[in-house]
Tab-separated table of C-alpha atoms in Angstrom:
chain	number	residue	atom	x	y	z
A	1	VAL	CA	12.498	-7.945	12.039
A	2	ARG	CA	12.530	-7.433	8.292
A	3	ILE	CA	14.756	-9.848	6.416
A	4	CYS	CA	14.974	-8.692	2.809
A	5	THR	CA	16.960	-9.807	-0.212
A	6	VAL	CA	18.530	-7.292	-2.505
A	7	THR	CA	17.335	-8.311	-5.940
A	8	ASP	CA	19.138	-8.036	-9.236
A	9	PRO	CA	17.781	-6.234	-11.114
A	10	LEU	CA	16.424	-3.830	-8.587
A	11	PRO	CA	12.632	-3.177	-8.196
A	12	VAL	CA	11.027	-1.409	-11.138
A	13	ASP	CA	8.894	1.759	-11.057
A	14	GLU	CA	6.476	0.948	-13.841
A	15	THR	CA	3.983	3.749	-13.125
A	16	GLY	CA	6.499	6.582	-12.944
A	17	ASP	CA	5.326	7.753	-9.473
A	18	GLY	CA	8.795	7.479	-7.945
A	19	HIS	CA	7.960	4.265	-6.002
A	20	PRO	CA	8.930	0.706	-7.159
A	21	ASP	CA	5.990	-1.412	-8.284
A	22	TYR	CA	7.422	-4.892	-8.761
A	23	PHE	CA	10.529	-7.028	-8.555
A	24	PRO	CA	11.479	-8.654	-11.894
A	25	ARG	CA	12.793	-12.207	-12.012
A	26	VAL	CA	12.583	-13.041	-8.314
A	27	LEU	CA	13.208	-16.793	-7.608
A	28	PRO	CA	10.563	-18.731	-5.536
A	29	GLY	CA	11.293	-18.589	-1.841
A	30	THR	CA	13.188	-15.269	-2.035
A	31	SER	CA	12.128	-12.793	0.696
A	32	VAL	CA	11.658	-9.240	-0.588
A	33	CYS	CA	10.391	-6.141	1.232
A	34	PHE	CA	8.441	-3.179	-0.018
A	35	ASP	CA	6.590	-0.181	1.311
A	36	ILE	CA	3.082	0.913	0.633
A	37	HIS	CA	2.574	4.600	-0.146
A	38	ALA	CA	-1.022	5.771	0.307
A	39	LYS	CA	-2.147	8.777	-1.642
A	40	GLN	CA	-3.866	11.832	-0.126
A	41	ASN	CA	-7.655	11.418	0.096
A	42	TRP	CA	-9.497	13.684	-2.286
A	43	THR	CA	-12.472	11.420	-2.837
A	44	VAL	CA	-14.233	10.676	0.466
A	45	PRO	CA	-15.459	13.821	2.245
A	46	ALA	CA	-15.144	14.022	6.035
A	47	THR	CA	-18.322	13.689	8.026
A	48	ARG	CA	-19.148	14.294	11.676
A	49	GLU	CA	-18.112	10.700	12.392
A	50	PRO	CA	-14.760	9.022	11.732
A	51	GLN	CA	-14.903	6.676	8.706
A	52	MET	CA	-12.859	3.483	8.415
A	53	PHE	CA	-12.183	1.721	5.123
A	54	ARG	CA	-10.604	-1.632	4.519
A	55	ALA	CA	-8.612	-2.614	1.464
A	56	THR	CA	-6.847	-5.862	0.603
A	57	ILE	CA	-3.314	-5.702	-0.827
A	58	GLN	CA	-2.470	-8.737	-2.935
A	59	VAL	CA	1.108	-9.748	-3.673
A	60	MET	CA	1.142	-11.253	-7.133
A	61	GLY	CA	3.760	-13.749	-8.273
A	62	ASP	CA	3.468	-13.871	-12.040
A	63	GLY	CA	0.717	-11.323	-12.563
A	64	ILE	CA	-1.867	-14.103	-12.008
A	65	THR	CA	-0.901	-16.097	-8.889
A	66	ILE	CA	-1.653	-14.510	-5.490
A	67	LEU	CA	1.257	-15.247	-3.171
A	68	ASP	CA	0.026	-13.380	-0.178
A	69	GLU	CA	-2.570	-10.802	0.839
A	70	ARG	CA	-3.011	-8.396	3.766
A	71	ASP	CA	-5.859	-6.183	4.857
A	72	VAL	CA	-4.996	-2.503	5.447
A	73	PHE	CA	-7.147	0.137	6.986
A	74	PHE	CA	-7.646	3.816	6.078
A	75	LEU	CA	-9.112	6.325	8.449
A	76	VAL	CA	-10.889	9.470	7.243
A	77	PRO	CA	-10.936	11.711	10.326
A	78	PRO	CA	-14.154	13.549	11.264
A	79	VAL	CA	-14.869	17.230	10.727
A	80	ILE	CA	-14.298	18.931	14.082
A	81	THR	CA	-16.376	22.000	14.575
A	82	ILE	CA	-14.852	24.513	17.027
A	83	VAL	CA	-17.420	26.785	18.661
A	84	ILE	CA	-15.994	30.023	20.029
A	85	GLY	CA	-17.885	32.096	22.461
């Protein structure tokens, strides 16, 4: 169950990508919710084996203080060769 507080002002899209990046002036103890939007992989080429990558997302309080962190995983699927005949 997600319990989120609507903040005033609303989250800010600082990077201009259409997704909010931070919540300005949130008081300590306020629960906020956000979504992570992964970009399409154009960097890591697929191989014959699946590849798994781990990244750590850090929730920053004041730009310095880490309030929470979570590991997320990204899967690059393998190349699948189809043999006909």
